[in-house]
Amino acid sequence: MIRRVRLHTAFVPMAAAFDHAMRSRRSAASLLVEIELAGTRGWGEGAPRDYVTGETLDGAVRAVQACDPGELAERIEWRDFDSAVGSIAQLPLTGLVDGPSAVAAVEIALLDAVCRHFSRPLADVLRVLDPPARLRRDGPTSISLVIHLSRDVATVLDALTPRALAALRHVKIKVADPARAVDRLTAAQDRLPAGTRVSLDVNGAWTVEEAKKAAGELDGVGWVEEPLPPRSWPELARLRRATGLPVMLDESCTGPADLHTAATSGAASHINVRLSKCGGFLAAARLALRADELGVGCQLGVHVAEVGPLWAAGRTLATAWGLWQTVEAGRADEWFPMPLTTPAFTVDRSLHRVGPLAGPGTGIEPTGELLRHTRCTATWEPDGGWRRNT
């Protein structure tokens, strides 16, 4: 049933940089997987980040080439939509493809192709997980405003219209220096309506001593994201016990094992779920369901500079389920002035909301602008296997 697979690397310059404590990003770097069936094709994306999962873009390409798409096709029941989705959900992808971003690219491409083949939206895939009725929703959802490290908090918030400021439900502020963190939090709290939550994202930059000292001054913070170096489990647990600080884990939590450790040790009150670092659409959804069962709050996050299939699949999770403490949508409309997808990335920034995407699969297709910045590195066909493109 799989007629062809193509691997593309995408490098797209950003109109503006995005900065946090550990990195400054000025271009997108994604792996795109294109899976062609009879009469249709699906697109998937992975965003390898060495500081999150240890992956590189070249390594992710090699990981996908090491798997056999023919073997995947043989394990999929193609007779109807539910059978196909059910069999994809049971694929041991982490054993067949090495690395979560590579897995995510393959899985999203498979799901997109199957959904398009049967003319179904990606949201219908979630039925295979049988989520509780209380978690299901369908429609627009509120999104966070993220203020990166090089932006002044007061300047950003003062530039909003009264309507946009009143509509804000969550503001996430990137921080590095602990002393400046208090100032940035206060600047936001002084300007935001009552009930608007503020979180700080440290990206693992603080020491234990710095975190303990800062915790006593962060009155009213919603949570602090990744305050210590990743997977500092005992230190995180002691920090929370000593200070009561709400802690969200991002780089520290990429799958079920991390979530189990975080929950049982008391290291976190929240986790940040991002599709690429978690291994795809279904893996991210499963992780969120398990966190909900454990009483751990979830943010649906994004990687900086997702170019298409990743943010579109995330948009489906954001608008189909209501378990998220907050949702990040990204800023592809500002980073990439020329649309990379059809339809183009859109956000209602006057109300800080996004709506579901229409159409089969993820609901988006790559534009010529995106493909202009990609290189097809390898092609697989049933009769010849993988062939590197020069």
XYZ file of C-alpha atoms in Angstrom:
390
model
C 0.000 0.000 0.000
C 2.950 2.364 0.591
C 4.223 3.250 -2.870
C 6.985 5.664 -1.999
C 8.614 7.425 0.967
C 10.714 10.560 0.662
C 12.826 12.187 3.352
C 13.315 15.945 3.211
C 15.402 18.253 5.364
C 13.975 21.749 5.745
C 16.072 24.799 6.618
C 13.966 27.964 6.602
C 15.341 31.352 7.721
C 13.287 33.084 10.418
C 12.365 36.754 10.134
C 13.132 37.180 13.843
C 15.208 35.167 16.299
C 13.751 33.408 19.335
C 15.908 33.341 22.473
C 15.861 31.384 25.711
C 18.437 30.583 28.373
C 20.079 27.749 26.446
C 19.647 28.593 22.750
C 18.940 31.301 20.210
C 17.182 30.053 17.090
C 17.299 31.934 13.795
C 16.136 29.279 11.349
C 13.867 26.266 11.238
C 15.513 22.858 11.009
C 13.004 20.044 10.504
C 12.812 16.539 9.098
C 9.863 16.066 6.738
C 8.643 12.581 5.845
C 6.432 12.231 2.769
C 4.522 8.943 2.439
C 2.779 8.238 -0.848
C -0.149 5.829 -1.067
C -2.332 5.054 -4.075
C -3.721 8.438 -5.053
C -2.737 10.386 -1.958
C 0.173 11.303 0.261
C 0.772 12.266 3.854
C 3.315 14.568 5.452
C 4.982 14.258 8.837
C 7.523 16.393 10.649
C 10.081 15.985 13.388
C 12.046 18.781 15.056
C 15.308 17.234 16.349
C 16.799 19.306 19.151
C 20.055 18.043 20.640
C 19.473 19.953 23.885
C 16.077 18.260 24.361
C 16.398 14.654 23.153
C 20.036 14.447 22.030
C 18.988 14.116 18.381
C 20.412 15.931 15.375
C 18.776 16.427 12.000
C 21.302 14.191 10.229
C 20.847 11.542 12.902
C 17.070 11.635 12.503
C 17.415 11.156 8.743
C 19.649 8.122 9.312
C 17.201 6.732 11.866
C 14.310 6.790 9.403
C 16.461 5.251 6.678
C 17.289 2.393 9.032
C 13.637 1.318 9.123
C 11.828 -0.648 6.417
C 8.606 1.051 5.251
C 7.605 -2.211 3.607
C 7.588 -3.875 7.026
C 5.444 -1.041 8.387
C 2.985 -1.409 5.508
C 2.620 -5.148 6.140
C 1.593 -4.474 9.750
C -1.174 -2.031 8.817
C -4.729 -3.263 8.199
C -5.811 -1.191 5.208
C -9.407 -2.436 4.830
C -11.043 0.517 6.628
C -10.161 3.620 8.621
C -10.609 2.196 12.115
C -8.563 -0.902 11.297
C -5.755 1.143 9.777
C -5.601 3.570 12.697
C -5.805 0.761 15.234
C -2.904 -1.074 13.636
C -0.782 2.092 13.429
C -1.491 2.718 17.115
C -0.068 -0.744 17.880
C 3.089 -0.366 15.791
C 6.267 -0.615 17.904
C 7.640 2.495 16.235
C 10.140 3.253 18.976
C 11.680 -0.155 18.323
C 11.755 0.350 14.557
C 12.911 3.982 14.416
C 15.532 5.427 16.768
C 14.748 8.792 18.343
C 11.455 10.514 19.196
C 11.583 13.232 16.534
C 12.264 10.662 13.810
C 9.416 8.523 15.163
C 7.138 11.574 15.217
C 7.864 12.389 11.582
C 7.086 8.836 10.448
C 3.984 8.457 12.616
C 2.402 11.785 11.649
C 3.066 11.063 7.962
C 1.417 7.634 8.271
C -1.614 9.037 10.085
C -1.940 11.932 7.652
C -1.768 9.565 4.674
C -4.333 7.164 6.145
C -6.701 9.989 7.094
C -6.491 11.461 3.603
C -6.959 8.038 2.001
C -10.212 7.556 3.932
C -11.191 11.279 3.844
C -11.130 11.648 7.612
C -9.770 14.419 9.858
C -6.839 13.712 12.154
C -9.079 14.311 15.174
C -10.884 11.038 14.385
C -7.638 9.179 15.122
C -7.978 10.063 18.818
C -10.973 7.757 19.170
C -8.572 4.812 19.220
C -7.399 5.996 22.667
C -10.969 6.132 24.044
C -10.442 9.308 26.087
C -12.893 10.064 28.912
C -15.872 12.133 27.799
C -14.923 14.925 30.207
C -11.715 15.538 28.231
C -13.293 15.820 24.790
C -14.065 19.131 23.169
C -14.425 20.526 19.676
C -13.764 24.128 18.817
C -11.474 27.107 19.336
C -9.188 27.160 22.356
C -7.229 29.851 24.188
C -3.466 30.032 23.713
C -0.559 31.436 25.704
C 1.403 34.547 24.934
C 5.101 33.616 25.088
C 7.634 36.393 25.755
C 11.146 35.309 24.859
C 14.327 36.205 26.663
C 15.408 39.224 24.643
C 12.000 40.931 24.805
C 11.052 43.384 27.536
C 7.913 42.189 29.322
C 6.465 45.648 29.903
C 7.019 46.673 26.279
C 5.291 43.557 24.944
C 2.252 43.831 27.205
C 1.901 47.603 26.868
C 1.743 47.188 23.081
C -1.404 45.032 23.301
C -4.806 46.552 22.688
C -7.160 46.623 25.694
C -9.214 43.875 24.044
C -6.181 41.635 23.501
C -4.929 42.222 27.044
C -8.327 41.351 28.518
C -8.476 38.147 26.463
C -5.169 36.792 27.776
C -5.494 33.673 29.919
C -1.819 32.711 30.238
C 1.543 34.412 29.727
C 4.780 32.414 29.628
C 7.976 34.391 30.203
C 11.437 33.119 29.334
C 13.988 33.908 32.044
C 17.642 33.200 32.852
C 19.046 35.340 35.679
C 17.040 34.609 38.880
C 17.028 38.249 40.004
C 15.673 39.371 36.654
C 13.057 36.610 36.837
C 11.383 38.334 39.768
C 11.378 41.651 37.911
C 9.912 40.087 34.770
C 7.189 38.314 36.743
C 6.270 41.513 38.580
C 6.156 43.518 35.348
C 3.632 41.046 33.954
C 1.516 40.837 37.094
C 1.302 44.635 37.293
C -0.230 44.786 33.811
C -2.399 41.696 33.466
C -6.053 41.285 34.405
C -6.913 39.361 37.548
C -7.108 35.673 36.746
C -4.478 35.709 34.004
C -1.835 33.166 34.953
C 1.901 33.766 34.507
C 4.569 31.067 34.277
C 8.351 31.358 34.000
C 10.491 29.130 31.772
C 14.085 28.733 32.953
C 15.145 26.047 30.441
C 17.313 24.354 33.083
C 19.558 27.362 33.715
C 19.386 27.675 37.531
C 21.339 25.973 40.270
C 19.526 24.479 43.257
C 20.583 27.415 45.432
C 19.368 29.957 42.884
C 16.033 28.178 42.529
C 15.483 28.025 46.293
C 16.255 31.708 46.702
C 14.043 32.746 43.786
C 11.129 30.562 44.902
C 10.519 32.716 47.959
C 10.112 35.806 45.784
C 7.918 34.402 43.017
C 4.570 35.108 44.647
C 1.618 34.166 42.472
C 3.581 32.375 39.759
C 1.567 29.657 38.032
C 4.601 27.391 37.769
C 8.296 27.493 36.923
C 9.244 25.408 33.913
C 12.440 23.319 34.033
C 14.157 25.307 36.822
C 17.133 22.899 37.145
C 19.239 20.913 34.677
C 17.154 18.130 33.079
C 16.288 15.074 35.172
C 17.629 16.426 38.445
C 15.027 14.233 40.134
C 16.137 14.307 43.803
C 16.963 18.005 43.667
C 13.622 18.865 42.047
C 11.715 16.865 44.642
C 13.591 18.542 47.502
C 13.041 21.967 45.937
C 9.303 21.388 45.776
C 9.102 20.020 49.322
C 11.145 22.893 50.743
C 9.452 25.747 48.877
C 6.094 24.522 47.571
C 7.088 25.852 44.139
C 4.911 24.490 41.300
C 7.292 22.927 38.760
C 6.662 22.035 35.133
C 9.040 19.647 33.382
C 9.841 19.975 29.685
C 13.309 18.756 28.706
C 13.106 16.333 31.655
C 9.931 14.629 30.428
C 9.881 13.035 26.986
C 7.947 9.853 27.692
C 6.144 7.573 30.155
C 9.264 6.621 32.127
C 10.089 10.266 32.831
C 6.486 10.982 33.793
C 6.453 8.028 36.196
C 9.673 9.185 37.855
C 8.455 12.776 38.099
C 5.124 11.783 39.618
C 6.390 9.173 42.078
C 9.311 11.298 43.288
C 7.250 14.466 43.614
C 9.588 16.277 41.229
C 6.838 18.001 39.236
C 3.297 19.299 39.366
C 3.048 19.797 35.586
C 4.615 18.593 32.334
C 5.004 20.199 28.930
C 3.811 17.872 26.157
C 5.376 18.518 22.742
C 4.744 16.158 19.844
C 8.260 15.909 18.449
C 10.083 15.249 21.726
C 7.373 12.777 22.817
C 7.460 10.649 19.651
C 4.411 11.804 17.734
C 0.702 12.503 17.843
C -0.504 9.356 19.601
C 2.479 9.177 21.955
C 1.890 12.772 23.068
C -1.813 12.095 23.536
C -1.123 8.955 25.571
C 1.364 10.821 27.762
C -1.202 13.536 28.468
C -3.861 10.961 29.365
C -1.500 9.231 31.773
C -0.515 12.550 33.352
C -4.188 13.348 33.860
C -4.666 9.997 35.614
C -1.722 10.790 37.909
C -2.998 14.264 38.732
C -0.169 15.987 36.860
C -1.193 19.078 34.872
C -0.335 19.360 31.172
C 0.673 22.185 28.897
C 0.513 21.475 25.165
C 3.693 23.039 23.856
C 5.467 23.527 20.544
C 9.058 23.471 19.398
C 10.282 26.791 18.078
C 9.925 27.062 14.276
C 7.785 24.044 13.458
C 7.174 24.378 9.714
C 3.863 22.588 9.145
C 2.771 19.041 10.029
C 3.911 19.342 13.662
C 1.988 22.507 14.474
C -1.030 21.262 12.519
C -1.122 17.955 14.420
C -0.679 19.874 17.661
C -3.566 22.145 16.681
C -5.741 19.043 16.443
C -4.852 17.975 19.995
C -5.392 21.520 21.241
C -8.892 21.821 19.827
C -10.085 18.222 20.268
C -9.225 17.745 23.960
C -9.831 20.001 26.923
C -7.313 18.689 29.453
C -4.667 21.329 28.761
C -3.737 23.855 31.450
C -2.641 26.059 28.565
C -1.747 25.704 24.894
C 1.143 27.132 22.896
C 0.530 27.754 19.201
C 3.871 29.105 17.980
C 4.469 32.205 15.867
C 4.967 30.843 12.355
C 3.054 33.796 10.921
C 5.704 36.154 12.318
C 8.788 33.976 11.850
C 7.943 33.052 8.239
C 6.333 35.998 6.400
C 5.746 33.845 3.296
C 3.277 31.049 4.189
C 4.864 27.613 4.412
C 1.529 25.767 4.291
C -1.877 25.873 2.647
C -3.933 26.996 4.457
C -1.491 29.380 6.084
C -0.715 29.340 9.793
C -3.216 31.628 11.519
C -3.829 32.751 15.094
C -6.420 35.216 16.355
C -4.032 37.405 18.332
C -6.789 39.816 19.336
C -8.445 37.025 21.346
C -5.414 34.713 21.754
C -7.310 31.791 20.252
C -6.866 29.133 17.582
C -9.506 27.048 15.872
C -9.492 23.533 14.426
C -8.217 22.929 10.912
C -10.680 21.669 8.321
C -10.103 18.970 5.768
C -8.736 15.416 5.810
C -5.589 14.522 7.713
C -3.725 17.369 9.365
C -5.595 19.796 7.126
C -2.479 21.418 5.644
C -0.205 20.981 2.613
C 3.327 22.337 2.106
C 3.598 25.369 -0.143
C 6.191 25.974 -2.814
C 7.860 28.380 -0.375
C 8.467 25.563 2.103
C 9.580 23.099 -0.575
C 12.000 25.721 -1.919
C 13.835 25.460 1.409
C 13.904 21.654 1.519
C 16.227 19.031 0.119
C 15.076 15.497 -0.627
C 17.836 13.381 0.908
C 16.528 9.847 0.329
C 13.725 7.935 -1.397
C 12.296 4.500 -0.634
C 10.372 2.329 -3.108
C 9.169 -1.263 -2.616
C 11.359 -2.770 -5.333
C 14.584 -0.926 -4.631
C 14.614 -0.029 -0.947
C 16.248 3.194 0.176
C 18.198 5.283 -2.304
C 20.170 8.346 -1.262
C 19.589 11.401 -3.425
C 22.619 13.413 -4.482
